[in-house]
CSV table of N, CA and C in Angstrom, one decimal:
chain,number,residue,atom,x,y,z
A,297,UNK,N,-27.5,-44.3,37.8
A,297,UNK,CA,-26.0,-44.1,38.3
A,297,UNK,C,-26.0,-43.0,39.2
A,298,UNK,N,-25.3,-43.4,40.4
A,298,UNK,CA,-25.1,-42.2,41.4
A,298,UNK,C,-24.0,-41.4,40.9
A,299,UNK,N,-24.1,-40.1,41.0
A,299,UNK,CA,-23.1,-39.2,40.6
A,299,UNK,C,-21.9,-39.0,41.6
A,300,UNK,N,-20.6,-39.3,41.3
A,300,UNK,CA,-19.5,-39.2,42.2
A,300,UNK,C,-18.7,-37.9,42.0
A,301,UNK,N,-18.5,-37.2,43.1
A,301,UNK,CA,-18.0,-35.8,43.0
A,301,UNK,C,-16.9,-35.8,44.2
A,302,UNK,N,-15.9,-34.9,43.7
A,302,UNK,CA,-14.7,-34.5,44.6
A,302,UNK,C,-15.1,-33.2,45.2
A,303,UNK,N,-15.1,-33.0,46.6
A,303,UNK,CA,-15.5,-31.8,47.2
A,303,UNK,C,-14.3,-31.2,48.2
A,304,UNK,N,-14.2,-30.0,48.3
A,304,UNK,CA,-13.2,-29.4,49.2
A,304,UNK,C,-13.9,-28.6,50.2
A,305,UNK,N,-13.8,-28.7,51.5
A,305,UNK,CA,-14.4,-28.0,52.4
A,305,UNK,C,-13.4,-27.5,53.5
A,306,UNK,N,-13.7,-26.4,54.2
A,306,UNK,CA,-12.8,-25.9,55.1
A,306,UNK,C,-13.5,-25.6,56.5
A,307,UNK,N,-12.8,-26.0,57.7
A,307,UNK,CA,-13.1,-25.7,59.0
A,307,UNK,C,-12.3,-24.6,59.5
A,308,UNK,N,-12.9,-23.5,59.8
A,308,UNK,CA,-12.4,-22.4,60.4
A,308,UNK,C,-12.8,-22.2,61.9
A,309,UNK,N,-11.9,-22.3,62.8
A,309,UNK,CA,-12.3,-22.3,64.3
A,309,UNK,C,-11.6,-21.0,64.8
A,310,UNK,N,-12.4,-20.1,65.5
A,310,UNK,CA,-11.9,-18.9,66.1
A,310,UNK,C,-12.5,-18.8,67.5
A,311,UNK,N,-11.8,-18.7,68.5
A,311,UNK,CA,-12.3,-18.4,70.0
A,311,UNK,C,-13.4,-19.5,70.3
A,312,UNK,N,-13.2,-20.9,70.0
A,312,UNK,CA,-14.2,-21.9,70.5
A,312,UNK,C,-15.3,-21.7,69.7
A,313,UNK,N,-15.4,-21.2,68.4
A,313,UNK,CA,-16.6,-21.0,67.6
A,313,UNK,C,-16.0,-21.5,66.2
A,314,UNK,N,-17.0,-22.0,65.6
A,314,UNK,CA,-16.8,-22.5,64.1
A,314,UNK,C,-17.7,-21.7,63.2
A,315,UNK,N,-17.2,-21.4,62.0
A,315,UNK,CA,-18.0,-20.6,61.0
A,315,UNK,C,-18.7,-21.7,60.3
A,316,UNK,N,-20.0,-21.6,60.1
A,316,UNK,CA,-20.7,-22.4,59.2
A,316,UNK,C,-21.8,-21.7,58.4
A,317,UNK,N,-22.3,-22.2,57.3
A,317,UNK,CA,-23.2,-21.7,56.5
A,317,UNK,C,-24.5,-22.7,56.3
A,318,UNK,N,-25.5,-22.2,56.1
A,318,UNK,CA,-26.7,-23.2,55.9
A,318,UNK,C,-26.9,-23.3,54.4
A,319,UNK,N,-26.7,-24.6,54.2
A,319,UNK,CA,-26.8,-25.2,52.6
A,319,UNK,C,-28.3,-24.9,52.0
A,320,UNK,N,-28.2,-24.2,50.8
A,320,UNK,CA,-29.4,-23.9,50.4
A,320,UNK,C,-30.3,-24.9,49.9
A,321,UNK,N,-29.6,-26.1,49.4
A,321,UNK,CA,-30.5,-27.3,49.0
A,321,UNK,C,-30.8,-28.2,50.0
A,322,UNK,N,-29.9,-28.5,51.0
A,322,UNK,CA,-30.1,-29.6,51.9
A,322,UNK,C,-30.6,-29.0,53.2
A,323,UNK,N,-30.7,-27.6,53.4
A,323,UNK,CA,-31.3,-26.9,54.6
A,323,UNK,C,-30.7,-27.2,56.0
A,324,UNK,N,-29.5,-27.6,55.9
A,324,UNK,CA,-28.5,-27.8,57.2
A,324,UNK,C,-27.3,-27.0,57.4
A,325,UNK,N,-26.7,-26.9,58.4
A,325,UNK,CA,-25.6,-26.1,58.5
A,325,UNK,C,-24.3,-26.9,58.2
A,326,UNK,N,-23.5,-26.4,57.3
A,326,UNK,CA,-22.1,-27.0,57.1
A,326,UNK,C,-21.1,-26.2,57.2
A,327,UNK,N,-19.8,-26.7,57.1
A,327,UNK,CA,-18.6,-25.9,57.0
A,327,UNK,C,-18.6,-25.5,55.5
A,328,UNK,N,-18.1,-24.2,55.1
A,328,UNK,CA,-18.1,-23.9,53.7
A,328,UNK,C,-17.3,-24.9,52.8
A,329,UNK,N,-17.6,-25.2,51.7
A,329,UNK,CA,-17.0,-25.7,50.6
A,329,UNK,C,-18.0,-26.1,49.5
A,330,UNK,N,-17.4,-27.0,48.6
A,330,UNK,CA,-18.3,-27.2,47.4
A,330,UNK,C,-17.5,-28.1,46.3
A,331,UNK,N,-18.2,-28.4,45.3
A,331,UNK,CA,-17.5,-29.4,44.4
A,331,UNK,C,-16.5,-28.8,43.6
A,332,UNK,N,-15.4,-29.5,43.5
A,332,UNK,CA,-14.2,-29.2,42.7
A,332,UNK,C,-14.6,-29.1,41.0
A,333,UNK,N,-14.4,-28.1,40.6
A,333,UNK,CA,-14.8,-27.9,39.1
A,333,UNK,C,-13.9,-28.3,38.2
A,334,UNK,N,-14.1,-28.4,36.9
A,334,UNK,CA,-13.1,-28.9,36.0
A,334,UNK,C,-12.0,-27.8,35.8
A,335,UNK,N,-10.8,-28.1,35.9
A,335,UNK,CA,-9.6,-27.3,35.9
A,335,UNK,C,-9.2,-26.7,37.2
A,336,UNK,N,-9.8,-27.0,38.4
A,336,UNK,CA,-9.5,-26.6,39.5
A,336,UNK,C,-8.8,-27.7,40.3
A,337,UNK,N,-7.8,-27.2,41.4
A,337,UNK,CA,-7.4,-28.1,42.3
A,337,UNK,C,-8.3,-28.0,43.5
A,338,UNK,N,-8.4,-29.1,44.4
A,338,UNK,CA,-9.2,-29.0,45.6
A,338,UNK,C,-8.8,-27.8,46.4
A,339,UNK,N,-7.6,-27.5,46.6
A,339,UNK,CA,-7.2,-26.1,47.4
A,339,UNK,C,-7.7,-24.9,46.7
A,340,UNK,N,-7.7,-24.8,45.4
A,340,UNK,CA,-8.3,-23.8,44.6
A,340,UNK,C,-10.1,-23.6,44.9
A,341,UNK,N,-10.5,-24.9,44.9
A,341,UNK,CA,-12.0,-25.0,45.2
A,341,UNK,C,-12.3,-24.4,46.7
A,342,UNK,N,-11.5,-24.9,47.5
A,342,UNK,CA,-11.6,-24.6,48.8
A,342,UNK,C,-11.6,-23.0,49.1
A,343,UNK,N,-10.6,-22.4,48.6
A,343,UNK,CA,-10.5,-20.9,48.6
A,343,UNK,C,-11.6,-20.2,48.0
A,344,UNK,N,-11.9,-20.6,46.6
A,344,UNK,CA,-13.1,-19.9,46.0
A,344,UNK,C,-14.3,-20.1,46.6
A,345,UNK,N,-14.7,-21.4,47.1
A,345,UNK,CA,-16.0,-21.6,47.8
A,345,UNK,C,-16.2,-20.9,49.1
A,346,UNK,N,-15.0,-20.8,49.9
A,346,UNK,CA,-15.0,-20.2,51.2
A,346,UNK,C,-15.3,-18.8,50.9
A,347,UNK,N,-14.7,-18.1,50.0
A,347,UNK,CA,-14.9,-16.7,49.8
A,347,UNK,C,-16.4,-16.4,49.3
A,348,UNK,N,-16.8,-17.3,48.3
A,348,UNK,CA,-18.1,-17.0,47.7
A,348,UNK,C,-19.2,-17.3,48.8
A,349,UNK,N,-19.1,-18.2,49.8
A,349,UNK,CA,-20.0,-18.3,50.7
A,349,UNK,C,-20.0,-17.7,52.0
A,350,UNK,N,-18.8,-16.9,52.3
A,350,UNK,CA,-18.6,-16.1,53.4
A,350,UNK,C,-18.1,-15.0,53.3
A,351,UNK,N,-17.3,-14.6,52.2
A,351,UNK,CA,-16.5,-13.3,52.1
A,351,UNK,C,-15.2,-13.4,52.6
A,352,UNK,N,-15.0,-14.4,53.4
A,352,UNK,CA,-13.5,-14.7,54.0
A,352,UNK,C,-12.6,-15.2,52.8
A,353,UNK,N,-11.4,-14.8,52.9
A,353,UNK,CA,-10.2,-15.5,52.2
A,353,UNK,C,-9.6,-16.3,53.2
A,354,UNK,N,-9.3,-17.6,52.8
A,354,UNK,CA,-8.7,-18.5,53.8
A,354,UNK,C,-7.6,-19.4,53.0
A,355,UNK,N,-6.7,-19.9,53.9
A,355,UNK,CA,-5.8,-20.9,53.2
A,355,UNK,C,-5.7,-22.0,54.2
A,356,UNK,N,-5.4,-23.2,53.5
A,356,UNK,CA,-5.5,-24.5,54.3
A,356,UNK,C,-4.2,-24.6,55.3
A,357,UNK,N,-4.3,-25.1,56.3
A,357,UNK,CA,-3.2,-25.5,57.2
A,357,UNK,C,-3.3,-27.1,57.3
A,358,UNK,N,-2.1,-27.8,57.4
A,358,UNK,CA,-2.0,-29.1,57.5
A,358,UNK,C,-0.7,-29.6,57.4
A,359,UNK,N,-0.5,-30.9,57.7
A,359,UNK,CA,0.9,-31.5,57.7
A,359,UNK,C,1.4,-31.3,56.2
A,360,UNK,N,2.7,-31.1,56.2
A,360,UNK,CA,3.5,-31.0,54.9
A,360,UNK,C,4.8,-31.9,55.2
A,361,UNK,N,5.0,-33.0,54.4
A,361,UNK,CA,6.2,-33.9,54.7
A,361,UNK,C,7.4,-33.2,54.3
A,362,UNK,N,7.5,-32.2,53.4
A,362,UNK,CA,8.7,-31.6,53.1
A,362,UNK,C,9.4,-32.2,51.9
A,363,UNK,N,8.5,-32.8,51.1
A,363,UNK,CA,9.0,-33.4,49.8
A,363,UNK,C,9.4,-32.3,48.8
A,364,UNK,N,10.7,-32.3,48.3
A,364,UNK,CA,11.1,-31.4,47.3
A,364,UNK,C,11.5,-32.0,46.0
A,365,UNK,N,11.0,-31.3,44.9
A,365,UNK,CA,11.3,-32.0,43.5
A,365,UNK,C,11.1,-30.8,42.6
A,366,UNK,N,11.7,-30.7,41.6
A,366,UNK,CA,11.5,-29.6,40.6
A,366,UNK,C,10.1,-29.6,39.9
A,367,UNK,N,9.6,-30.9,39.8
A,367,UNK,CA,8.3,-31.0,39.0
A,367,UNK,C,7.1,-31.4,40.0
A,368,UNK,N,7.2,-31.1,41.3
A,368,UNK,CA,6.3,-31.3,42.4
A,368,UNK,C,6.1,-30.3,43.2
A,369,UNK,N,4.8,-30.0,43.5
A,369,UNK,CA,4.4,-29.0,44.6
A,369,UNK,C,3.7,-29.8,45.7
A,370,UNK,N,4.2,-29.8,46.8
A,370,UNK,CA,3.5,-30.6,47.9
A,370,UNK,C,2.5,-29.6,48.5
A,371,UNK,N,1.3,-30.0,48.9
A,371,UNK,CA,0.2,-29.2,49.3
A,371,UNK,C,-0.1,-29.7,50.8
A,372,UNK,N,-0.6,-28.9,51.6
A,372,UNK,CA,-1.0,-29.4,53.0
A,372,UNK,C,-2.1,-30.5,52.9
A,373,UNK,N,-1.7,-31.6,53.8
A,373,UNK,CA,-2.7,-32.7,53.9
A,373,UNK,C,-4.1,-32.2,54.3
A,374,UNK,N,-5.4,-32.7,53.8
A,374,UNK,CA,-6.6,-32.3,54.3
A,374,UNK,C,-6.5,-33.0,55.8
A,375,UNK,N,-7.4,-32.4,56.6
A,375,UNK,CA,-7.5,-32.7,58.0
A,375,UNK,C,-8.1,-34.2,58.0
A,376,UNK,N,-9.2,-34.3,57.1
A,376,UNK,CA,-9.9,-35.7,56.9
A,376,UNK,C,-10.3,-35.7,55.7
A,377,UNK,N,-10.6,-37.0,55.2
A,377,UNK,CA,-11.3,-37.3,53.8
A,377,UNK,C,-12.5,-38.2,54.1
A,378,UNK,N,-13.5,-37.8,53.7
A,378,UNK,CA,-14.8,-38.5,54.0
A,378,UNK,C,-15.4,-38.9,52.7
A,379,UNK,N,-16.1,-40.2,52.6
A,379,UNK,CA,-16.9,-40.6,51.4
A,379,UNK,C,-18.3,-40.6,52.1
A,380,UNK,N,-19.0,-39.5,51.5
A,380,UNK,CA,-20.4,-39.4,52.0
A,380,UNK,C,-21.5,-39.5,50.9
A,381,UNK,N,-22.6,-40.2,51.4
A,381,UNK,CA,-23.7,-40.3,50.5
A,381,UNK,C,-24.6,-39.1,50.8
A,382,UNK,N,-24.7,-38.2,49.9
A,382,UNK,CA,-25.6,-37.0,50.1
A,382,UNK,C,-26.9,-37.1,49.3
A,383,UNK,N,-27.9,-37.0,50.1
A,383,UNK,CA,-29.4,-36.9,49.6
A,383,UNK,C,-29.7,-35.8,49.2
A,384,UNK,N,-29.7,-35.2,47.9
A,384,UNK,CA,-30.3,-33.9,47.6
A,384,UNK,C,-31.7,-34.2,47.3
A,385,UNK,N,-32.5,-33.2,47.2
A,385,UNK,CA,-34.1,-33.5,47.1
A,385,UNK,C,-34.3,-34.1,45.7
A,386,UNK,N,-33.4,-34.0,44.8
A,386,UNK,CA,-33.7,-34.4,43.3
A,386,UNK,C,-32.8,-35.6,43.0
A,387,UNK,N,-31.7,-35.8,43.7
A,387,UNK,CA,-30.7,-36.8,43.3
A,387,UNK,C,-29.8,-37.2,44.4
A,388,UNK,N,-29.1,-38.2,44.3
A,388,UNK,CA,-28.0,-38.7,45.2
A,388,UNK,C,-26.6,-38.5,44.8
A,389,UNK,N,-25.8,-38.0,45.7
A,389,UNK,CA,-24.4,-38.0,45.2
A,389,UNK,C,-23.4,-38.7,46.1
A,390,UNK,N,-22.4,-39.2,45.7
A,390,UNK,CA,-21.4,-39.7,46.6
A,390,UNK,C,-20.3,-38.6,46.4
A,391,UNK,N,-19.9,-38.1,47.6
A,391,UNK,CA,-19.0,-37.0,47.8
A,391,UNK,C,-17.7,-37.5,48.5
A,392,UNK,N,-16.6,-37.2,47.7
A,392,UNK,CA,-15.3,-37.6,48.2
A,392,UNK,C,-15.0,-36.2,48.9
A,393,UNK,N,-15.0,-36.0,50.1
A,393,UNK,CA,-14.9,-34.7,50.8
A,393,UNK,C,-13.4,-34.5,51.4
A,394,UNK,N,-12.6,-33.7,50.9
A,394,UNK,CA,-11.4,-33.3,51.3
A,394,UNK,C,-11.7,-32.1,52.4
A,395,UNK,N,-11.6,-32.4,53.7
A,395,UNK,CA,-12.0,-31.4,54.6
A,395,UNK,C,-10.5,-30.9,55.2
A,396,UNK,N,-10.3,-29.5,55.1
A,396,UNK,CA,-9.1,-29.0,55.5
A,396,UNK,C,-9.5,-28.0,56.6
A,397,UNK,N,-8.5,-28.0,57.6
A,397,UNK,CA,-8.4,-27.0,58.5
A,397,UNK,C,-7.9,-25.6,57.8
A,398,UNK,N,-8.5,-24.4,58.2
A,398,UNK,CA,-8.2,-23.2,57.4
A,398,UNK,C,-7.9,-22.2,58.4
A,399,UNK,N,-7.2,-21.3,58.0
A,399,UNK,CA,-7.0,-19.9,58.8
A,399,UNK,C,-7.5,-18.7,57.8
A,400,UNK,N,-7.9,-17.8,58.5
A,400,UNK,CA,-8.4,-16.6,57.8
A,400,UNK,C,-7.1,-15.8,57.3
A,401,UNK,N,-7.2,-15.4,56.1
A,401,UNK,CA,-6.0,-14.4,55.6
A,401,UNK,C,-6.5,-13.1,54.9
A,402,UNK,N,-7.8,-13.0,55.0
A,402,UNK,CA,-8.4,-11.6,54.4
A,402,UNK,C,-9.8,-11.6,54.2
A,403,UNK,N,-10.3,-10.8,53.5
A,403,UNK,CA,-11.7,-10.7,53.2
A,403,UNK,C,-12.5,-10.2,54.3
A,404,UNK,N,-13.8,-10.0,54.1
A,404,UNK,CA,-14.7,-9.3,55.2
A,404,UNK,C,-15.9,-10.4,55.3
A,405,UNK,N,-16.1,-10.8,56.5
A,405,UNK,CA,-17.4,-11.6,56.6
A,405,UNK,C,-18.8,-11.1,56.1
A,406,UNK,N,-19.4,-11.8,55.1
A,406,UNK,CA,-20.6,-11.2,54.6
A,406,UNK,C,-21.8,-12.0,55.0
A,407,UNK,N,-21.5,-13.2,55.1
A,407,UNK,CA,-22.6,-14.4,55.4
A,407,UNK,C,-21.8,-15.4,56.2
A,408,UNK,N,-22.6,-16.3,56.8
A,408,UNK,CA,-22.2,-17.5,57.6
A,408,UNK,C,-22.6,-17.1,59.2
A,409,UNK,N,-22.4,-18.1,59.9
A,409,UNK,CA,-22.8,-17.9,61.2
A,409,UNK,C,-21.7,-18.5,62.1
A,410,UNK,N,-21.3,-17.8,63.2
A,410,UNK,CA,-20.3,-18.5,64.1
A,410,UNK,C,-21.1,-19.2,65.2
A,411,UNK,N,-20.9,-20.3,65.2
A,411,UNK,CA,-21.6,-21.4,66.3
A,411,UNK,C,-20.7,-21.8,67.3
A,412,UNK,N,-20.9,-21.4,68.6
A,412,UNK,CA,-20.1,-21.9,69.7
A,412,UNK,C,-19.9,-23.5,69.6
A,413,UNK,N,-18.7,-23.9,69.7
A,413,UNK,CA,-18.4,-25.4,69.8
A,413,UNK,C,-19.3,-26.2,70.7
A,414,UNK,N,-19.6,-25.6,71.9
A,414,UNK,CA,-20.4,-26.3,72.9
A,414,UNK,C,-21.8,-26.4,72.4
A,415,UNK,N,-22.4,-25.7,71.3
A,415,UNK,CA,-23.7,-25.8,70.8
A,415,UNK,C,-23.9,-26.7,69.7
A,416,UNK,N,-22.6,-27.3,69.3
A,416,UNK,CA,-22.7,-28.0,68.0
A,416,UNK,C,-23.6,-29.1,67.9
A,417,UNK,N,-24.0,-29.6,69.2
A,417,UNK,CA,-24.8,-30.9,69.2
A,417,UNK,C,-26.3,-30.4,69.0
A,418,UNK,N,-26.6,-29.1,69.1
A,418,UNK,CA,-28.0,-28.6,69.0
A,418,UNK,C,-28.4,-28.0,67.6
A,419,UNK,N,-27.4,-27.9,66.7
A,419,UNK,CA,-27.5,-27.2,65.5
A,419,UNK,C,-28.1,-28.3,64.4
A,420,UNK,N,-28.7,-27.8,63.5
A,420,UNK,CA,-29.2,-28.8,62.3
A,420,UNK,C,-28.1,-29.1,61.3
A,421,UNK,N,-27.6,-30.1,61.6
A,421,UNK,CA,-26.5,-30.8,60.6
A,421,UNK,C,-26.4,-32.2,60.7
A,422,UNK,N,-25.4,-32.7,60.1
A,422,UNK,CA,-25.2,-34.2,60.1
A,422,UNK,C,-24.3,-34.6,61.1
A,423,UNK,N,-24.5,-35.8,61.7
A,423,UNK,CA,-23.4,-36.4,62.7
A,423,UNK,C,-21.8,-36.3,62.3
A,424,UNK,N,-21.7,-36.5,61.1
A,424,UNK,CA,-20.3,-36.6,60.6
A,424,UNK,C,-19.7,-35.2,60.8
A,425,UNK,N,-20.5,-34.1,60.5
A,425,UNK,CA,-20.2,-32.7,60.4
A,425,UNK,C,-19.8,-32.3,61.9
A,426,UNK,N,-20.6,-32.8,62.9
A,426,UNK,CA,-20.4,-32.5,64.2
A,426,UNK,C,-19.1,-33.3,64.8
A,427,UNK,N,-19.0,-34.5,64.3
A,427,UNK,CA,-17.7,-35.3,64.7
A,427,UNK,C,-16.5,-34.6,64.1
A,428,UNK,N,-16.5,-34.1,62.9
A,428,UNK,CA,-15.2,-33.3,62.3
A,428,UNK,C,-15.0,-32.2,63.0
A,429,UNK,N,-16.1,-31.4,63.4
A,429,UNK,CA,-15.9,-30.0,64.1
A,429,UNK,C,-15.4,-30.3,65.5
A,430,UNK,N,-15.8,-31.3,66.2
A,430,UNK,CA,-15.3,-31.5,67.4
A,430,UNK,C,-13.7,-32.2,67.4
A,431,UNK,N,-13.4,-33.1,66.4
A,431,UNK,CA,-12.0,-33.4,66.1
A,431,UNK,C,-11.1,-32.3,65.7
A,432,UNK,N,-11.7,-31.3,64.9
A,432,UNK,CA,-10.9,-30.1,64.5
A,432,UNK,C,-10.8,-29.2,65.6
A,433,UNK,N,-11.6,-29.0,66.4
A,433,UNK,CA,-11.4,-28.2,67.7
A,433,UNK,C,-10.3,-28.7,68.6
A,434,UNK,N,-10.4,-30.1,68.7
A,434,UNK,CA,-9.2,-30.7,69.6
A,434,UNK,C,-7.9,-30.5,68.9
A,435,UNK,N,-7.9,-30.7,67.8
A,435,UNK,CA,-6.6,-30.5,66.9
A,435,UNK,C,-6.2,-29.0,66.9
A,436,UNK,N,-6.9,-28.1,66.8
A,436,UNK,CA,-6.6,-26.8,66.8
A,436,UNK,C,-6.1,-26.4,68.4
A,437,UNK,N,-6.8,-26.9,69.2
A,437,UNK,CA,-6.6,-26.5,70.7
A,437,UNK,C,-5.1,-27.1,71.1
A,438,UNK,N,-4.9,-28.4,70.6
A,438,UNK,CA,-3.7,-29.2,70.9
A,438,UNK,C,-2.5,-28.8,70.1
A,439,UNK,N,-2.7,-28.6,68.8
A,439,UNK,CA,-1.6,-28.6,67.9
A,439,UNK,C,-1.2,-27.1,67.7
A,440,UNK,N,-2.2,-26.2,67.7
A,440,UNK,CA,-1.9,-24.9,67.4
A,440,UNK,C,-2.2,-23.8,68.4
A,441,UNK,N,-2.3,-24.2,69.6
A,441,UNK,CA,-2.6,-23.3,70.8
A,441,UNK,C,-1.4,-22.3,70.8
A,442,UNK,N,-1.7,-21.1,70.9
A,442,UNK,CA,-0.7,-20.1,71.0
A,442,UNK,C,0.0,-19.7,69.6
A,443,UNK,N,-0.4,-20.5,68.6
A,443,UNK,CA,0.2,-20.0,67.4
A,443,UNK,C,-0.7,-19.1,66.5
A,444,UNK,N,-0.4,-18.4,65.6
A,444,UNK,CA,-1.2,-17.5,64.7
A,444,UNK,C,-1.7,-18.5,63.5
A,445,UNK,N,-2.9,-19.0,63.6
A,445,UNK,CA,-3.4,-20.0,62.7
A,445,UNK,C,-4.6,-19.3,62.1
Protein backbone atom coordinates (compact mmCIF):
# COMPACT_ATOMS: atom_id res chain seq x y z
CA UNK A 1 0.00 0.00 0.00
CA UNK A 2 1.25 3.48 -0.89
CA UNK A 3 1.77 5.80 2.07
CA UNK A 4 -0.30 9.01 1.92
CA UNK A 5 1.04 12.08 3.71
CA UNK A 6 0.02 15.68 4.27
CA UNK A 7 2.95 18.00 3.63
CA UNK A 8 3.33 21.76 4.14
CA UNK A 9 5.85 23.81 2.16
CA UNK A 10 6.72 27.48 1.79
CA UNK A 11 7.87 29.60 -1.13
CA UNK A 12 9.96 32.58 -0.05
CA UNK A 13 10.71 35.05 -2.83
CA UNK A 14 12.93 38.07 -2.34
CA UNK A 15 14.46 40.33 -5.00
CA UNK A 16 13.45 37.95 -7.82
CA UNK A 17 15.15 35.02 -6.09
CA UNK A 18 13.62 32.00 -4.38
CA UNK A 19 15.07 30.21 -1.36
CA UNK A 20 15.49 26.48 -1.97
CA UNK A 21 17.08 23.55 -0.18
CA UNK A 22 18.58 20.37 -1.58
CA UNK A 23 16.46 17.43 -0.40
CA UNK A 24 18.76 14.89 1.23
CA UNK A 25 16.86 11.77 0.05
CA UNK A 26 15.68 12.94 -3.36
CA UNK A 27 18.80 14.89 -4.36
CA UNK A 28 16.86 17.76 -5.96
CA UNK A 29 16.16 21.37 -5.00
CA UNK A 30 12.79 22.06 -3.36
CA UNK A 31 11.18 24.85 -1.39
CA UNK A 32 11.47 24.14 2.36
CA UNK A 33 8.79 21.98 3.93
CA UNK A 34 7.96 18.53 5.21
CA UNK A 35 5.49 16.04 6.57
CA UNK A 36 2.81 17.20 9.01
CA UNK A 37 3.53 15.34 12.24
CA UNK A 38 0.91 14.03 14.63
CA UNK A 39 -0.48 16.88 16.74
CA UNK A 40 0.67 19.59 14.31
CA UNK A 41 -1.31 21.85 12.04
CA UNK A 42 0.01 22.38 8.50
CA UNK A 43 1.03 25.94 9.39
CA UNK A 44 2.94 24.74 12.46
CA UNK A 45 4.71 22.24 10.19
CA UNK A 46 5.50 24.93 7.65
CA UNK A 47 7.08 27.21 10.28
CA UNK A 48 8.98 24.35 11.99
CA UNK A 49 10.31 22.80 8.79
CA UNK A 50 11.33 26.14 7.28
CA UNK A 51 13.32 27.06 10.39
CA UNK A 52 14.88 23.58 10.68
CA UNK A 53 15.93 23.56 7.02
CA UNK A 54 17.05 27.20 6.61
CA UNK A 55 17.29 28.95 9.98
CA UNK A 56 14.65 31.50 8.93
CA UNK A 57 11.35 32.04 10.72
CA UNK A 58 8.48 32.61 8.32
CA UNK A 59 4.75 33.14 8.39
CA UNK A 60 2.28 32.27 5.66
CA UNK A 61 0.64 34.93 3.56
CA UNK A 62 -2.56 34.15 1.75
CA UNK A 63 -6.18 34.99 1.27
CA UNK A 64 -8.39 35.15 4.35
CA UNK A 65 -12.16 35.31 3.91
CA UNK A 66 -12.83 37.09 7.20
CA UNK A 67 -14.87 34.32 8.84
CA UNK A 68 -15.50 35.17 12.48
CA UNK A 69 -16.73 32.66 15.05
CA UNK A 70 -15.92 32.05 18.71
CA UNK A 71 -14.92 28.44 18.00
CA UNK A 72 -13.13 28.93 14.68
CA UNK A 73 -9.75 30.35 13.72
CA UNK A 74 -9.43 31.13 10.03
CA UNK A 75 -5.97 30.56 8.58
CA UNK A 76 -4.46 31.91 5.34
CA UNK A 77 -5.22 29.74 2.33
CA UNK A 78 -2.36 27.82 0.75
CA UNK A 79 -1.19 29.27 -2.54
CA UNK A 80 -1.73 25.88 -4.17
CA UNK A 81 -2.47 22.30 -3.09
CA UNK A 82 -0.85 19.53 -5.11
CA UNK A 83 -1.26 15.76 -4.97
CA UNK A 84 2.19 14.44 -5.83
CA UNK A 85 3.58 10.96 -6.30
CA UNK A 86 7.02 11.05 -4.67
CA UNK A 87 9.52 8.31 -5.56
CA UNK A 88 11.85 7.94 -2.58
CA UNK A 89 14.72 5.48 -3.12
CA UNK A 90 13.09 2.87 -0.87
CA UNK A 91 9.36 3.61 -1.21
CA UNK A 92 6.65 5.67 -2.89
CA UNK A 93 4.52 8.27 -1.11
CA UNK A 94 1.56 10.30 -2.22
CA UNK A 95 1.95 13.80 -0.82
CA UNK A 96 -0.95 16.18 -0.38
CA UNK A 97 1.27 19.27 -0.43
CA UNK A 98 -0.13 22.51 0.93
CA UNK A 99 2.21 25.10 -0.56
CA UNK A 100 2.12 28.55 1.04
CA UNK A 101 3.60 31.86 0.04
CA UNK A 102 5.61 33.03 3.03
CA UNK A 103 7.34 36.10 4.35
CA UNK A 104 10.41 36.18 6.55
CA UNK A 105 9.80 37.36 10.13
CA UNK A 106 13.06 36.39 11.86
CA UNK A 107 15.90 33.99 12.22
CA UNK A 108 19.27 33.85 10.48
CA UNK A 109 19.88 32.02 7.21
CA UNK A 110 22.06 28.98 8.01
CA UNK A 111 21.41 26.83 4.96
CA UNK A 112 19.61 26.92 1.66
CA UNK A 113 20.36 28.53 -1.64
CA UNK A 114 18.94 31.69 -3.19
CA UNK A 115 18.20 30.92 -6.84
CA UNK A 116 17.42 33.60 -9.41
CA UNK A 117 13.94 33.07 -10.82
CA UNK A 118 15.43 33.44 -14.29
CA UNK A 119 17.59 30.34 -13.58
CA UNK A 120 14.77 28.13 -12.28
CA UNK A 121 14.61 26.07 -15.49
CA UNK A 122 18.27 25.09 -15.16
CA UNK A 123 18.30 23.72 -11.61
CA UNK A 124 17.77 20.10 -10.66
CA UNK A 125 14.15 19.92 -9.52
CA UNK A 126 10.72 18.72 -10.63
CA UNK A 127 8.56 20.40 -13.31
CA UNK A 128 5.78 21.06 -10.79
CA UNK A 129 8.24 22.86 -8.48
CA UNK A 130 9.33 25.09 -11.37
CA UNK A 131 5.70 25.82 -12.22
CA UNK A 132 4.79 26.70 -8.63
CA UNK A 133 7.80 29.04 -8.34
CA UNK A 134 6.90 30.80 -11.60
CA UNK A 135 3.26 31.19 -10.51
CA UNK A 136 4.35 32.37 -7.05
CA UNK A 137 6.68 34.94 -8.59
CA UNK A 138 3.84 36.34 -10.71
CA UNK A 139 1.54 36.42 -7.69
CA UNK A 140 4.10 38.20 -5.51
CA UNK A 141 4.92 40.70 -8.26
CA UNK A 142 1.25 41.35 -9.04
CA UNK A 143 -0.47 41.20 -5.67
CA UNK A 144 2.20 42.34 -3.27
CA UNK A 145 4.43 44.73 -5.25
CA UNK A 146 5.38 47.60 -2.99
CA UNK A 147 3.99 45.93 0.14
CA UNK A 148 6.06 44.49 2.95
CA UNK A 149 5.69 40.71 2.46
